[in-house]
């Protein structure tokens, strides 16, 4: 166990590493603690709403399958570019996207946003070198 990390953190990290879930008896064995102490740690993680627990069977014994709750990113976050919401979302205009000023402004914001993230802007926004894209539009 890493210095400064308590058993609760370590148990949570074990659960997070197992994307499909991990049996509770595996955790107490891995942490080298008894099942009663492990149950108290799991209860704390459940109370904090960090994990979910399902009844399961491991090697013929009843135990719990534990899974980390996934962080849910707000769905609308993907439609935001800095402070602008996607121009096309909810748009009722009958326009051609390549000539839409609102859409162009939103895309420019995306480009600026990506340019602010070091190392990613050049890879993600290197569209001008690709001749085929211009011909498709």
PDB file of C-alpha atoms in Angstrom:
ATOM      1  CA  UNK A   1       0.000   0.000   0.000  1.00  0.00           C
ATOM      2  CA  UNK A   2       1.304   3.481  -0.885  1.00  0.00           C
ATOM      3  CA  UNK A   3       2.366   5.819   1.907  1.00  0.00           C
ATOM      4  CA  UNK A   4      -0.311   8.320   2.822  1.00  0.00           C
ATOM      5  CA  UNK A   5      -3.104   6.273   1.253  1.00  0.00           C
ATOM      6  CA  UNK A   6      -5.660   4.835   3.652  1.00  0.00           C
ATOM      7  CA  UNK A   7      -7.420   1.497   3.262  1.00  0.00           C
ATOM      8  CA  UNK A   8     -10.590   3.152   1.996  1.00  0.00           C
ATOM      9  CA  UNK A   9      -8.696   4.844  -0.834  1.00  0.00           C
ATOM     10  CA  UNK A  10      -6.841   1.660  -1.645  1.00  0.00           C
ATOM     11  CA  UNK A  11     -10.066  -0.374  -1.741  1.00  0.00           C
ATOM     12  CA  UNK A  12     -11.680   2.211  -4.015  1.00  0.00           C
ATOM     13  CA  UNK A  13      -8.675   2.124  -6.351  1.00  0.00           C
ATOM     14  CA  UNK A  14      -8.869  -1.665  -6.554  1.00  0.00           C
ATOM     15  CA  UNK A  15     -12.564  -1.439  -7.447  1.00  0.00           C
ATOM     16  CA  UNK A  16     -11.920   1.254 -10.079  1.00  0.00           C
ATOM     17  CA  UNK A  17      -9.180  -0.849 -11.727  1.00  0.00           C
ATOM     18  CA  UNK A  18     -11.651  -3.697 -12.312  1.00  0.00           C
ATOM     19  CA  UNK A  19     -14.018  -2.200 -14.904  1.00  0.00           C
ATOM     20  CA  UNK A  20     -16.318  -5.246 -14.870  1.00  0.00           C
ATOM     21  CA  UNK A  21     -16.361  -5.386 -11.085  1.00  0.00           C
ATOM     22  CA  UNK A  22     -14.416  -7.217  -8.396  1.00  0.00           C
ATOM     23  CA  UNK A  23     -15.618  -9.549  -5.672  1.00  0.00           C
ATOM     24  CA  UNK A  24     -15.470  -8.178  -2.152  1.00  0.00           C
ATOM     25  CA  UNK A  25     -13.517 -11.224  -0.931  1.00  0.00           C
ATOM     26  CA  UNK A  26     -10.755 -10.376  -3.428  1.00  0.00           C
ATOM     27  CA  UNK A  27     -10.438  -6.906  -1.917  1.00  0.00           C
ATOM     28  CA  UNK A  28      -9.998  -8.052   1.670  1.00  0.00           C
ATOM     29  CA  UNK A  29      -7.444 -10.617   0.610  1.00  0.00           C
ATOM     30  CA  UNK A  30      -5.557  -8.078  -1.498  1.00  0.00           C
ATOM     31  CA  UNK A  31      -5.556  -5.534   1.335  1.00  0.00           C
ATOM     32  CA  UNK A  32      -4.615  -8.233   3.852  1.00  0.00           C
ATOM     33  CA  UNK A  33      -7.491  -7.379   6.195  1.00  0.00           C
ATOM     34  CA  UNK A  34     -10.319  -9.466   7.636  1.00  0.00           C
ATOM     35  CA  UNK A  35     -13.743  -9.583   5.977  1.00  0.00           C
ATOM     36  CA  UNK A  36     -15.391  -7.587   8.797  1.00  0.00           C
ATOM     37  CA  UNK A  37     -12.997  -4.653   8.358  1.00  0.00           C
ATOM     38  CA  UNK A  38     -13.461  -4.843   4.581  1.00  0.00           C
ATOM     39  CA  UNK A  39     -17.256  -4.707   5.026  1.00  0.00           C
ATOM     40  CA  UNK A  40     -16.936  -1.489   7.044  1.00  0.00           C
ATOM     41  CA  UNK A  41     -14.735   0.063   4.328  1.00  0.00           C
ATOM     42  CA  UNK A  42     -17.187  -0.976   1.607  1.00  0.00           C
ATOM     43  CA  UNK A  43     -20.065   0.496   3.642  1.00  0.00           C
ATOM     44  CA  UNK A  44     -18.248   3.849   3.736  1.00  0.00           C
ATOM     45  CA  UNK A  45     -17.728   3.763  -0.045  1.00  0.00           C
ATOM     46  CA  UNK A  46     -21.419   2.930  -0.537  1.00  0.00           C
ATOM     47  CA  UNK A  47     -22.439   5.766   1.796  1.00  0.00           C
ATOM     48  CA  UNK A  48     -20.303   8.160  -0.252  1.00  0.00           C
ATOM     49  CA  UNK A  49     -22.090   6.869  -3.372  1.00  0.00           C
ATOM     50  CA  UNK A  50     -18.777   5.938  -5.045  1.00  0.00           C
ATOM     51  CA  UNK A  51     -19.579   2.290  -5.763  1.00  0.00           C
ATOM     52  CA  UNK A  52     -22.449  -0.100  -6.439  1.00  0.00           C
ATOM     53  CA  UNK A  53     -22.794  -3.553  -4.884  1.00  0.00           C
ATOM     54  CA  UNK A  54     -24.493  -6.624  -6.355  1.00  0.00           C
ATOM     55  CA  UNK A  55     -24.935 -10.056  -4.766  1.00  0.00           C
ATOM     56  CA  UNK A  56     -22.658 -12.630  -6.378  1.00  0.00           C
ATOM     57  CA  UNK A  57     -20.996 -15.995  -5.882  1.00  0.00           C
ATOM     58  CA  UNK A  58     -17.245 -16.566  -5.980  1.00  0.00           C
ATOM     59  CA  UNK A  59     -15.847 -20.098  -5.625  1.00  0.00           C
ATOM     60  CA  UNK A  60     -19.204 -21.314  -4.329  1.00  0.00           C
ATOM     61  CA  UNK A  61     -19.389 -18.696  -1.566  1.00  0.00           C
ATOM     62  CA  UNK A  62     -21.870 -15.818  -1.458  1.00  0.00           C
ATOM     63  CA  UNK A  63     -20.110 -12.479  -1.755  1.00  0.00           C
ATOM     64  CA  UNK A  64     -20.630  -9.102  -3.391  1.00  0.00           C
ATOM     65  CA  UNK A  65     -19.549  -7.862  -6.777  1.00  0.00           C
ATOM     66  CA  UNK A  66     -18.406  -4.266  -6.451  1.00  0.00           C
ATOM     67  CA  UNK A  67     -18.199  -1.723  -9.248  1.00  0.00           C
ATOM     68  CA  UNK A  68     -17.121   1.898  -9.261  1.00  0.00           C
ATOM     69  CA  UNK A  69     -19.773   4.360 -10.312  1.00  0.00           C
ATOM     70  CA  UNK A  70     -18.748   6.065 -13.502  1.00  0.00           C
ATOM     71  CA  UNK A  71     -18.407   9.787 -13.489  1.00  0.00           C
ATOM     72  CA  UNK A  72     -21.216  11.028 -15.675  1.00  0.00           C
ATOM     73  CA  UNK A  73     -20.278  13.959 -17.824  1.00  0.00           C
ATOM     74  CA  UNK A  74     -23.171  16.228 -18.558  1.00  0.00           C
ATOM     75  CA  UNK A  75     -24.319  15.411 -22.071  1.00  0.00           C
ATOM     76  CA  UNK A  76     -24.648  19.033 -23.053  1.00  0.00           C
ATOM     77  CA  UNK A  77     -20.961  19.701 -22.212  1.00  0.00           C
ATOM     78  CA  UNK A  78     -20.029  18.213 -25.576  1.00  0.00           C
ATOM     79  CA  UNK A  79     -22.164  20.858 -27.282  1.00  0.00           C
ATOM     80  CA  UNK A  80     -20.364  23.746 -25.593  1.00  0.00           C
ATOM     81  CA  UNK A  81     -17.424  25.552 -27.097  1.00  0.00           C
ATOM     82  CA  UNK A  82     -16.156  28.003 -24.519  1.00  0.00           C
ATOM     83  CA  UNK A  83     -19.320  30.000 -23.773  1.00  0.00           C
ATOM     84  CA  UNK A  84     -21.191  29.181 -27.007  1.00  0.00           C
ATOM     85  CA  UNK A  85     -23.728  26.403 -27.333  1.00  0.00           C
ATOM     86  CA  UNK A  86     -23.684  24.474 -30.618  1.00  0.00           C
ATOM     87  CA  UNK A  87     -25.254  26.666 -33.293  1.00  0.00           C
ATOM     88  CA  UNK A  88     -27.070  23.771 -34.943  1.00  0.00           C
ATOM     89  CA  UNK A  89     -28.700  22.398 -31.799  1.00  0.00           C
ATOM     90  CA  UNK A  90     -32.322  23.415 -31.931  1.00  0.00           C
ATOM     91  CA  UNK A  91     -31.770  25.490 -35.068  1.00  0.00           C
ATOM     92  CA  UNK A  92     -34.854  25.732 -37.255  1.00  0.00           C
ATOM     93  CA  UNK A  93     -33.188  27.699 -40.024  1.00  0.00           C
ATOM     94  CA  UNK A  94     -33.001  26.265 -43.497  1.00  0.00           C
ATOM     95  CA  UNK A  95     -29.359  27.018 -44.205  1.00  0.00           C
ATOM     96  CA  UNK A  96     -26.273  25.521 -45.737  1.00  0.00           C
ATOM     97  CA  UNK A  97     -23.840  24.683 -42.917  1.00  0.00           C
ATOM     98  CA  UNK A  98     -20.748  25.810 -44.846  1.00  0.00           C
ATOM     99  CA  UNK A  99     -22.209  29.339 -45.048  1.00  0.00           C
ATOM    100  CA  UNK A 100     -23.700  29.614 -41.544  1.00  0.00           C
ATOM    101  CA  UNK A 101     -22.070  32.429 -39.544  1.00  0.00           C
ATOM    102  CA  UNK A 102     -23.211  31.079 -36.158  1.00  0.00           C
ATOM    103  CA  UNK A 103     -21.817  27.629 -36.937  1.00  0.00           C
ATOM    104  CA  UNK A 104     -18.540  29.124 -38.202  1.00  0.00           C
ATOM    105  CA  UNK A 105     -18.159  31.124 -34.989  1.00  0.00           C
ATOM    106  CA  UNK A 106     -18.807  27.988 -32.889  1.00  0.00           C
ATOM    107  CA  UNK A 107     -16.202  26.016 -34.882  1.00  0.00           C
ATOM    108  CA  UNK A 108     -13.670  28.852 -34.500  1.00  0.00           C
ATOM    109  CA  UNK A 109     -14.221  28.678 -30.734  1.00  0.00           C
ATOM    110  CA  UNK A 110     -13.530  24.936 -30.862  1.00  0.00           C
ATOM    111  CA  UNK A 111     -10.281  25.600 -32.711  1.00  0.00           C
ATOM    112  CA  UNK A 112      -9.200  28.222 -30.159  1.00  0.00           C
ATOM    113  CA  UNK A 113     -10.154  25.874 -27.326  1.00  0.00           C
ATOM    114  CA  UNK A 114      -8.035  23.089 -28.835  1.00  0.00           C
ATOM    115  CA  UNK A 115      -5.135  25.454 -29.507  1.00  0.00           C
ATOM    116  CA  UNK A 116      -5.092  26.283 -25.792  1.00  0.00           C
ATOM    117  CA  UNK A 117      -4.441  22.610 -24.984  1.00  0.00           C
ATOM    118  CA  UNK A 118      -0.702  22.130 -25.616  1.00  0.00           C
ATOM    119  CA  UNK A 119       0.297  19.519 -28.165  1.00  0.00           C
ATOM    120  CA  UNK A 120      -3.226  18.646 -29.241  1.00  0.00           C
ATOM    121  CA  UNK A 121      -4.112  21.554 -31.494  1.00  0.00           C
ATOM    122  CA  UNK A 122      -1.688  20.729 -34.277  1.00  0.00           C
ATOM    123  CA  UNK A 123      -2.703  17.080 -34.395  1.00  0.00           C
ATOM    124  CA  UNK A 124      -6.464  17.628 -34.180  1.00  0.00           C
ATOM    125  CA  UNK A 125      -6.818  20.721 -36.348  1.00  0.00           C
ATOM    126  CA  UNK A 126      -4.481  19.935 -39.239  1.00  0.00           C
ATOM    127  CA  UNK A 127      -7.326  19.985 -41.756  1.00  0.00           C
ATOM    128  CA  UNK A 128      -5.846  22.480 -44.209  1.00  0.00           C
ATOM    129  CA  UNK A 129      -3.190  20.000 -45.380  1.00  0.00           C
ATOM    130  CA  UNK A 130      -5.814  17.482 -46.470  1.00  0.00           C
ATOM    131  CA  UNK A 131      -6.938  18.334 -50.007  1.00  0.00           C
ATOM    132  CA  UNK A 132      -9.733  15.743 -50.043  1.00  0.00           C
ATOM    133  CA  UNK A 133     -11.741  17.457 -47.302  1.00  0.00           C
ATOM    134  CA  UNK A 134     -12.080  20.664 -49.304  1.00  0.00           C
ATOM    135  CA  UNK A 135     -13.306  18.734 -52.344  1.00  0.00           C
ATOM    136  CA  UNK A 136     -15.984  16.853 -50.386  1.00  0.00           C
ATOM    137  CA  UNK A 137     -17.702  20.037 -49.122  1.00  0.00           C
TER     138      UNK A 137
END
